[in-house]
Amino acid sequence: MARKRILSGMQPTGELHLGNYLGALKNWVNLQADYDCFFCVVDQHAITVSYDNKALPKLVDDLAISYLAGGVDPSRSTVFVQSAVPEHTELAWYLATVTQYGELGRMTQFKDKSEQTGAEAGASAALFTYPVLMAADILIYKATHVPVGDDQTQHLELARNAAQRFNSRFKKGFFPEPQGLYSATPRIMGLDGHKKMSKSLGNHIGMLEEPKPLWKKLAGAYTDPQRTTQDEPGRPELCNLFRMHTALTAADRLPVIAEQCRSAAFGCGHCKKELEASLDRELAPMRERAKELRANPERLREILGDGAAKARAVARETLREVRELMGIRGPSL
Ligand code: TYM
């Protein structure tokens, strides 16, 4: 039987942070052994809000470097840039015909992002239809699974609805209904503890951040909101930093750290120091790999070129079938 297939992507909007890493990228790396994986830099999603066109090409390369530095292995997974496979945007148009306007209007990310940039009415039509392009990213590879953080759940539901409607209108079972795959830490909170970690809120720690600034941020990070002094017992189950420990620190240390917190044997500073050590163990080799990749742009071009060719071969075939099912002639006729 064919291996199950994964597609996932991230927007090239600046350095990856620990939320992206612990919510998604680390999971991608682990899943490579068991799934046929497609990992994409979604540059066409990044232009749905105001952006710097001069900076975008470098942001795309930086994100691809972060995927590879984080452990995505191009000899096992297909790594490519969305715009190098123009079939995604064509499929998005076809999927828009089986997506409801009301459904798009209910997307909370659309509401949040359009509020950040002003009123909903002034948001771009591309921001509104963003989830349709995301559905196309997934369905063009007939992906069965999508590893993401929990903020993408609503978008995945829309992708499933589009697949269902397409199948019932044109061909039963044509598209799989893609399921989310979540890590044990699907939502990492920001350093301020109030909202999820995100670059736009500036409450993040970079995945490739150097040790000194990393420690400065970690030292100031929010922990259990009710633990206001060192002598009070903490609640690890509510603490964002304990959540990070669960993803990064050796399993046999976790009950010890939790107990030190609950019994107030140690303060949060102690727990943060141990987290710093765990982070350094995980991130130091990534910083090294990123440096090597930055010094070898030809290698990056080669990886992305090969990835685009592999992705395109699959995408073309799906699109050929879709056009045929929908009665669309397409360029070859
Ligand atoms: P993006 O670029 O906002 O985020 C990339 C990935 O990181 C996850 N993530 C988090 N996980 C845990 N805690 C956090 N604080 C946190 N912040 C971000 C996101 O859930 C995501 O998995 N729409 C997508 C990009 C996309 C896509 C796709 C994803 C486009 N096409 C097809 C999957 C499949 C997005 O904006 O992710």
Short mmCIF file of C-alpha atoms and ligand atoms in Angstrom, two decimals:
data_model
loop_
_atom_site.label_atom_id
_atom_site.label_comp_id
_atom_site.label_asym_id
_atom_site.label_seq_id
_atom_site.Cartn_x
_atom_site.Cartn_y
_atom_site.Cartn_z
CA MET A 1 0.00 0.00 0.00
CA ALA A 2 1.22 3.53 -0.79
CA ARG A 3 2.56 5.47 2.17
CA LYS A 4 0.30 8.13 3.61
CA ARG A 5 1.09 11.60 2.35
CA ILE A 6 1.76 14.84 4.20
CA LEU A 7 1.70 18.40 2.98
CA SER A 8 2.45 21.36 5.18
CA GLY A 9 3.76 24.89 4.79
CA MET A 10 4.74 28.09 6.55
CA GLN A 11 4.66 31.71 5.51
CA PRO A 12 7.96 33.49 4.79
CA THR A 13 7.30 36.43 7.08
CA GLY A 14 10.55 36.44 9.07
CA GLU A 15 12.48 34.15 11.41
CA LEU A 16 10.73 31.06 12.71
CA HIS A 17 9.99 31.07 16.43
CA LEU A 18 9.68 28.36 19.05
CA GLY A 19 5.92 28.16 18.45
CA ASN A 20 6.49 27.28 14.79
CA TYR A 21 9.20 24.83 15.77
CA LEU A 22 7.46 23.03 18.64
CA GLY A 23 3.99 23.29 17.09
CA ALA A 24 4.91 22.16 13.59
CA LEU A 25 8.49 21.87 12.30
CA LYS A 26 9.75 19.40 14.93
CA ASN A 27 6.75 17.23 14.11
CA TRP A 28 7.50 17.42 10.36
CA VAL A 29 11.01 16.16 11.04
CA ASN A 30 9.76 13.20 13.09
CA LEU A 31 7.06 12.27 10.58
CA GLN A 32 9.49 12.00 7.67
CA ALA A 33 10.20 8.37 8.56
CA ASP A 34 6.60 7.24 8.11
CA TYR A 35 5.03 9.52 5.53
CA ASP A 36 5.65 10.71 2.00
CA CYS A 37 6.25 14.40 2.81
CA PHE A 38 5.84 17.65 0.88
CA PHE A 39 6.99 20.80 2.68
CA CYS A 40 6.32 24.10 1.05
CA VAL A 41 7.32 27.76 1.58
CA VAL A 42 4.00 29.52 0.97
CA ASP A 43 5.14 32.81 -0.57
CA GLN A 44 1.78 33.44 -2.25
CA HIS A 45 0.06 33.39 1.14
CA ALA A 46 2.53 35.94 2.49
CA ILE A 47 1.39 38.58 -0.02
CA THR A 48 -2.23 38.59 1.16
CA VAL A 49 -1.40 41.34 3.68
CA SER A 50 0.92 44.31 3.16
CA TYR A 51 4.50 43.11 2.70
CA ASP A 52 7.92 44.23 1.46
CA ASN A 53 8.34 42.97 -2.11
CA LYS A 54 12.10 43.65 -2.08
CA ALA A 55 12.59 41.59 1.06
CA LEU A 56 10.39 38.64 0.05
CA PRO A 57 12.89 36.60 -2.04
CA LYS A 58 15.37 36.53 0.83
CA LEU A 59 12.66 35.65 3.35
CA VAL A 60 11.72 32.70 1.15
CA ASP A 61 15.32 31.44 1.12
CA ASP A 62 15.68 32.02 4.87
CA LEU A 63 12.57 29.96 5.57
CA ALA A 64 13.73 27.12 3.34
CA ILE A 65 17.06 27.23 5.23
CA SER A 66 15.17 27.03 8.54
CA TYR A 67 13.25 23.95 7.36
CA LEU A 68 16.51 22.24 6.45
CA ALA A 69 18.40 23.44 9.52
CA GLY A 70 15.52 22.20 11.69
CA GLY A 71 15.96 18.71 10.28
CA VAL A 72 13.86 18.41 7.13
CA ASP A 73 15.88 16.05 4.95
CA PRO A 74 15.65 16.76 1.20
CA SER A 75 16.69 13.21 0.38
CA ARG A 76 13.49 11.97 2.07
CA SER A 77 11.08 14.91 1.73
CA THR A 78 10.08 17.21 -1.12
CA VAL A 79 10.97 20.81 -0.20
CA PHE A 80 9.82 23.57 -2.53
CA VAL A 81 8.40 27.06 -2.93
CA GLN A 82 4.66 27.41 -3.57
CA SER A 83 5.01 29.85 -6.49
CA ALA A 84 7.36 27.42 -8.27
CA VAL A 85 4.31 25.16 -8.70
CA PRO A 86 1.72 27.39 -10.36
CA GLU A 87 -0.80 24.52 -10.37
CA HIS A 88 -1.68 25.46 -6.75
CA THR A 89 -3.28 28.76 -7.76
CA GLU A 90 -5.21 27.20 -10.63
CA LEU A 91 -6.63 24.52 -8.35
CA ALA A 92 -7.50 27.25 -5.82
CA TRP A 93 -9.78 28.83 -8.43
CA TYR A 94 -11.57 25.54 -9.04
CA LEU A 95 -11.91 24.88 -5.30
CA ALA A 96 -13.33 28.38 -4.83
CA THR A 97 -16.33 27.18 -6.85
CA VAL A 98 -17.11 24.60 -4.15
CA THR A 99 -16.36 26.88 -1.19
CA GLN A 100 -19.06 29.01 0.35
CA TYR A 101 -18.72 32.74 0.88
CA GLY A 102 -20.26 32.42 4.36
CA GLU A 103 -17.77 29.75 5.29
CA LEU A 104 -14.85 32.05 4.44
CA GLY A 105 -16.46 34.88 6.38
CA ARG A 106 -16.43 32.76 9.54
CA MET A 107 -12.65 32.21 9.51
CA THR A 108 -11.24 33.67 12.72
CA GLN A 109 -7.79 34.22 11.19
CA PHE A 110 -9.37 36.42 8.51
CA LYS A 111 -11.13 38.43 11.21
CA ASP A 112 -7.95 38.77 13.30
CA LYS A 113 -5.69 39.68 10.41
CA SER A 114 -8.10 42.13 8.82
CA GLU A 115 -8.59 43.83 12.20
CA GLN A 116 -4.81 44.15 12.59
CA THR A 117 -4.61 46.01 9.28
CA GLY A 118 -7.77 48.12 9.69
CA ALA A 119 -11.37 47.29 8.82
CA GLU A 120 -12.58 44.00 7.30
CA ALA A 121 -13.92 45.81 4.23
CA GLY A 122 -10.42 47.09 3.40
CA ALA A 123 -8.79 43.65 3.61
CA SER A 124 -7.65 42.18 0.31
CA ALA A 125 -9.82 39.65 -1.51
CA ALA A 126 -6.72 37.43 -1.41
CA LEU A 127 -6.75 37.48 2.40
CA PHE A 128 -10.41 36.49 2.31
CA THR A 129 -9.77 33.56 -0.04
CA TYR A 130 -6.49 32.59 1.67
CA PRO A 131 -7.95 29.32 3.05
CA VAL A 132 -8.96 28.22 -0.45
CA LEU A 133 -5.34 28.48 -1.61
CA MET A 134 -4.34 26.56 1.50
CA ALA A 135 -6.87 23.84 0.61
CA ALA A 136 -5.36 23.73 -2.89
CA ASP A 137 -1.82 23.39 -1.43
CA ILE A 138 -3.00 20.27 0.38
CA LEU A 139 -5.38 18.71 -2.11
CA ILE A 140 -3.18 19.11 -5.17
CA TYR A 141 -0.96 16.40 -3.62
CA LYS A 142 -3.98 14.42 -2.38
CA ALA A 143 -2.38 14.70 1.05
CA THR A 144 -4.04 12.65 3.77
CA HIS A 145 -2.40 14.41 6.73
CA VAL A 146 -1.36 17.96 7.57
CA PRO A 147 0.97 18.59 10.52
CA VAL A 148 0.24 22.07 11.92
CA GLY A 149 -0.30 23.97 15.16
CA ASP A 150 -3.85 24.18 16.51
CA ASP A 151 -4.43 27.68 15.06
CA GLN A 152 -4.87 26.01 11.64
CA THR A 153 -7.74 23.71 12.66
CA GLN A 154 -10.47 25.86 11.15
CA HIS A 155 -8.59 26.15 7.85
CA LEU A 156 -8.26 22.37 7.72
CA GLU A 157 -11.96 21.96 8.24
CA LEU A 158 -12.56 24.23 5.27
CA ALA A 159 -10.17 22.10 3.19
CA ARG A 160 -12.13 18.98 4.18
CA ASN A 161 -15.42 20.65 3.25
CA ALA A 162 -14.02 21.64 -0.14
CA ALA A 163 -12.80 18.07 -0.72
CA GLN A 164 -16.18 16.63 0.28
CA ARG A 165 -18.15 18.98 -1.97
CA PHE A 166 -15.82 18.41 -4.91
CA ASN A 167 -16.08 14.65 -4.45
CA SER A 168 -19.84 14.62 -4.21
CA ARG A 169 -20.21 16.89 -7.24
CA PHE A 170 -17.56 15.37 -9.54
CA LYS A 171 -16.15 12.03 -8.36
CA LYS A 172 -16.62 10.01 -5.22
CA GLY A 173 -13.40 9.56 -3.25
CA PHE A 174 -11.30 11.72 -5.60
CA PHE A 175 -9.72 13.89 -2.89
CA PRO A 176 -8.88 12.46 0.54
CA GLU A 177 -10.31 14.47 3.43
CA PRO A 178 -7.07 15.69 5.02
CA GLN A 179 -6.64 15.26 8.78
CA GLY A 180 -4.57 17.49 11.07
CA LEU A 181 -1.57 15.98 12.83
CA TYR A 182 -0.74 17.80 16.04
CA SER A 183 2.38 17.70 18.17
CA ALA A 184 2.20 17.33 21.96
CA THR A 185 2.62 21.13 22.07
CA PRO A 186 0.17 22.41 19.42
CA ARG A 187 -0.03 25.88 20.98
CA ILE A 188 2.95 27.66 22.49
CA MET A 189 2.10 30.88 24.26
CA GLY A 190 4.13 34.06 23.86
CA LEU A 191 6.62 35.36 26.41
CA ASP A 192 3.91 37.67 27.74
CA GLY A 193 1.72 34.63 28.49
CA HIS A 194 -1.48 36.18 27.11
CA LYS A 195 -1.56 35.27 23.43
CA LYS A 196 -0.03 32.54 21.32
CA MET A 197 3.59 33.09 20.37
CA SER A 198 3.75 35.05 17.13
CA LYS A 199 6.17 37.32 15.29
CA SER A 200 3.60 40.01 14.68
CA LEU A 201 3.07 40.36 18.45
CA GLY A 202 6.82 40.43 19.13
CA ASN A 203 6.38 37.97 22.01
CA HIS A 204 8.61 35.29 20.54
CA ILE A 205 11.97 33.57 20.82
CA GLY A 206 13.59 32.87 17.45
CA MET A 207 14.36 29.28 16.54
CA LEU A 208 17.86 30.30 15.43
CA GLU A 209 18.35 32.95 18.11
CA GLU A 210 21.86 33.22 19.62
CA PRO A 211 22.23 32.05 23.26
CA LYS A 212 22.61 35.51 24.84
CA PRO A 213 19.46 37.20 23.52
CA LEU A 214 17.64 33.90 23.92
CA TRP A 215 18.41 33.79 27.63
CA LYS A 216 17.46 37.44 28.06
CA LYS A 217 14.00 36.71 26.65
CA LEU A 218 13.58 33.46 28.52
CA ALA A 219 14.56 35.09 31.80
CA GLY A 220 11.73 37.59 31.41
CA ALA A 221 9.15 35.06 30.23
CA TYR A 222 5.77 34.65 31.88
CA THR A 223 5.22 31.39 33.82
CA ASP A 224 2.27 30.33 36.00
CA PRO A 225 0.21 33.53 36.31
CA GLN A 226 -0.76 32.78 39.92
CA ARG A 227 2.76 32.15 41.14
CA THR A 228 3.83 35.62 42.13
CA THR A 229 6.65 34.71 44.52
CA GLN A 230 9.21 31.92 44.66
CA ASP A 231 7.74 30.46 47.85
CA GLU A 232 4.31 29.83 46.37
CA PRO A 233 3.65 26.43 44.79
CA GLY A 234 3.44 26.53 40.99
CA ARG A 235 1.17 24.64 38.58
CA PRO A 236 3.28 23.11 35.83
CA GLU A 237 0.21 22.01 33.90
CA LEU A 238 -0.66 25.69 33.34
CA CYS A 239 2.86 26.90 32.67
CA ASN A 240 4.00 27.65 29.12
CA LEU A 241 7.62 26.91 30.01
CA PHE A 242 6.78 23.51 31.42
CA ARG A 243 5.01 22.85 28.13
CA MET A 244 8.29 23.61 26.36
CA HIS A 245 10.11 21.28 28.76
CA THR A 246 7.78 18.46 27.75
CA ALA A 247 8.90 18.87 24.13
CA LEU A 248 12.59 19.41 24.81
CA THR A 249 13.77 17.94 28.11
CA ALA A 250 14.53 14.28 28.83
CA ALA A 251 11.36 12.42 29.86
CA ASP A 252 12.81 11.23 33.18
CA ARG A 253 13.48 14.85 34.25
CA LEU A 254 9.87 15.99 33.71
CA PRO A 255 8.34 14.57 36.92
CA VAL A 256 11.30 16.00 38.88
CA ILE A 257 10.86 19.48 37.41
CA ALA A 258 7.09 19.33 37.95
CA GLU A 259 7.56 18.33 41.58
CA GLN A 260 10.13 21.07 42.22
CA CYS A 261 7.59 23.56 40.89
CA ARG A 262 4.58 22.20 42.83
CA SER A 263 6.46 22.01 46.11
CA ALA A 264 8.10 25.41 45.58
CA ALA A 265 11.44 23.72 46.20
CA PHE A 266 12.85 25.83 43.40
CA GLY A 267 11.74 29.09 41.81
CA CYS A 268 10.99 29.69 38.14
CA GLY A 269 14.55 30.93 37.53
CA HIS A 270 15.88 27.45 38.22
CA CYS A 271 13.36 25.88 35.84
CA LYS A 272 14.24 28.43 33.17
CA LYS A 273 17.95 27.61 33.45
CA GLU A 274 17.22 23.96 32.81
CA LEU A 275 15.01 24.90 29.86
CA GLU A 276 17.83 27.08 28.50
CA ALA A 277 20.13 24.04 28.57
CA SER A 278 17.52 21.89 26.77
CA LEU A 279 16.97 24.58 24.17
CA ASP A 280 20.67 24.96 23.58
CA ARG A 281 21.09 21.22 23.08
CA GLU A 282 18.35 21.27 20.44
CA LEU A 283 19.04 24.62 18.76
CA ALA A 284 22.85 24.86 18.67
CA PRO A 285 23.22 22.24 15.88
CA MET A 286 20.46 24.00 13.94
CA ARG A 287 22.29 27.31 14.12
CA GLU A 288 25.37 25.56 12.74
CA ARG A 289 23.47 23.90 9.91
CA ALA A 290 21.82 27.22 9.02
CA LYS A 291 25.25 28.89 8.80
CA GLU A 292 26.52 26.17 6.46
CA LEU A 293 23.45 26.44 4.25
CA ARG A 294 23.68 30.24 4.09
CA ALA A 295 27.27 29.87 2.92
CA ASN A 296 26.19 27.54 0.09
CA PRO A 297 23.42 29.23 -1.92
CA GLU A 298 23.97 26.89 -4.91
CA ARG A 299 23.04 23.91 -2.76
CA LEU A 300 19.83 25.63 -1.67
CA ARG A 301 18.91 26.40 -5.30
CA GLU A 302 19.52 22.78 -6.18
CA ILE A 303 17.33 21.47 -3.32
CA LEU A 304 14.48 23.85 -4.14
CA GLY A 305 14.80 23.16 -7.89
CA ASP A 306 14.63 19.39 -7.38
CA GLY A 307 11.75 19.79 -4.92
CA ALA A 308 9.75 21.95 -7.33
CA ALA A 309 10.26 19.45 -10.17
CA LYS A 310 9.05 16.54 -8.00
CA ALA A 311 6.10 18.52 -6.63
CA ARG A 312 5.13 19.76 -10.08
CA ALA A 313 4.97 16.29 -11.55
CA VAL A 314 2.37 15.28 -8.95
CA ALA A 315 0.50 18.62 -9.09
CA ARG A 316 0.21 18.55 -12.90
CA GLU A 317 -1.36 15.12 -12.85
CA THR A 318 -3.95 16.09 -10.21
CA LEU A 319 -4.80 19.24 -12.11
CA ARG A 320 -5.17 17.32 -15.37
CA GLU A 321 -7.69 15.02 -13.66
CA VAL A 322 -9.51 17.96 -12.03
CA ARG A 323 -9.87 19.83 -15.33
CA GLU A 324 -11.19 16.71 -16.99
CA LEU A 325 -13.72 16.09 -14.22
CA MET A 326 -14.89 19.70 -14.31
CA GLY A 327 -15.14 19.93 -18.09
CA ILE A 328 -12.38 22.52 -18.36
CA ARG A 329 -10.27 22.32 -21.51
CA GLY A 330 -7.01 23.71 -20.08
CA PRO A 331 -3.92 24.72 -22.06
CA SER A 332 -3.23 21.42 -23.82
CA LEU A 333 -6.42 21.26 -25.86
P1 TYM B 1 2.08 30.07 9.79
O1 TYM B 1 3.13 30.47 8.81
O2 TYM B 1 1.35 31.14 10.51
O3 TYM B 1 2.68 29.10 10.88
C1 TYM B 1 3.47 27.99 10.53
C2 TYM B 1 3.15 26.82 11.45
O4 TYM B 1 3.47 27.12 12.81
C3 TYM B 1 2.34 26.86 13.64
N1 TYM B 1 2.33 27.85 14.75
C4 TYM B 1 2.28 27.52 16.05
N2 TYM B 1 2.21 26.33 16.68
C5 TYM B 1 2.19 26.34 18.04
N3 TYM B 1 2.24 27.47 18.80
C6 TYM B 1 2.30 28.68 18.19
N4 TYM B 1 2.37 29.79 18.93
C7 TYM B 1 2.32 28.75 16.76
N5 TYM B 1 2.39 29.76 15.86
C8 TYM B 1 2.39 29.19 14.63
C9 TYM B 1 1.14 27.03 12.72
O5 TYM B 1 0.01 26.35 13.21
C10 TYM B 1 1.67 26.43 11.43
O6 TYM B 1 1.57 25.01 11.46
N6 TYM B 1 -1.87 29.00 6.93
C11 TYM B 1 -0.57 28.50 7.36
C12 TYM B 1 0.38 28.23 6.22
C13 TYM B 1 -0.12 27.30 5.16
C14 TYM B 1 -0.31 25.90 5.30
C15 TYM B 1 -0.72 25.45 4.02
C16 TYM B 1 -0.18 25.02 6.38
C17 TYM B 1 -0.42 27.63 3.86
N7 TYM B 1 -0.76 26.53 3.19
C18 TYM B 1 -1.02 24.09 3.79
C19 TYM B 1 -0.48 23.66 6.14
C20 TYM B 1 -0.89 23.23 4.86
C21 TYM B 1 0.06 29.55 8.25
O7 TYM B 1 -0.19 30.72 8.14
O8 TYM B 1 1.03 29.09 9.08
#
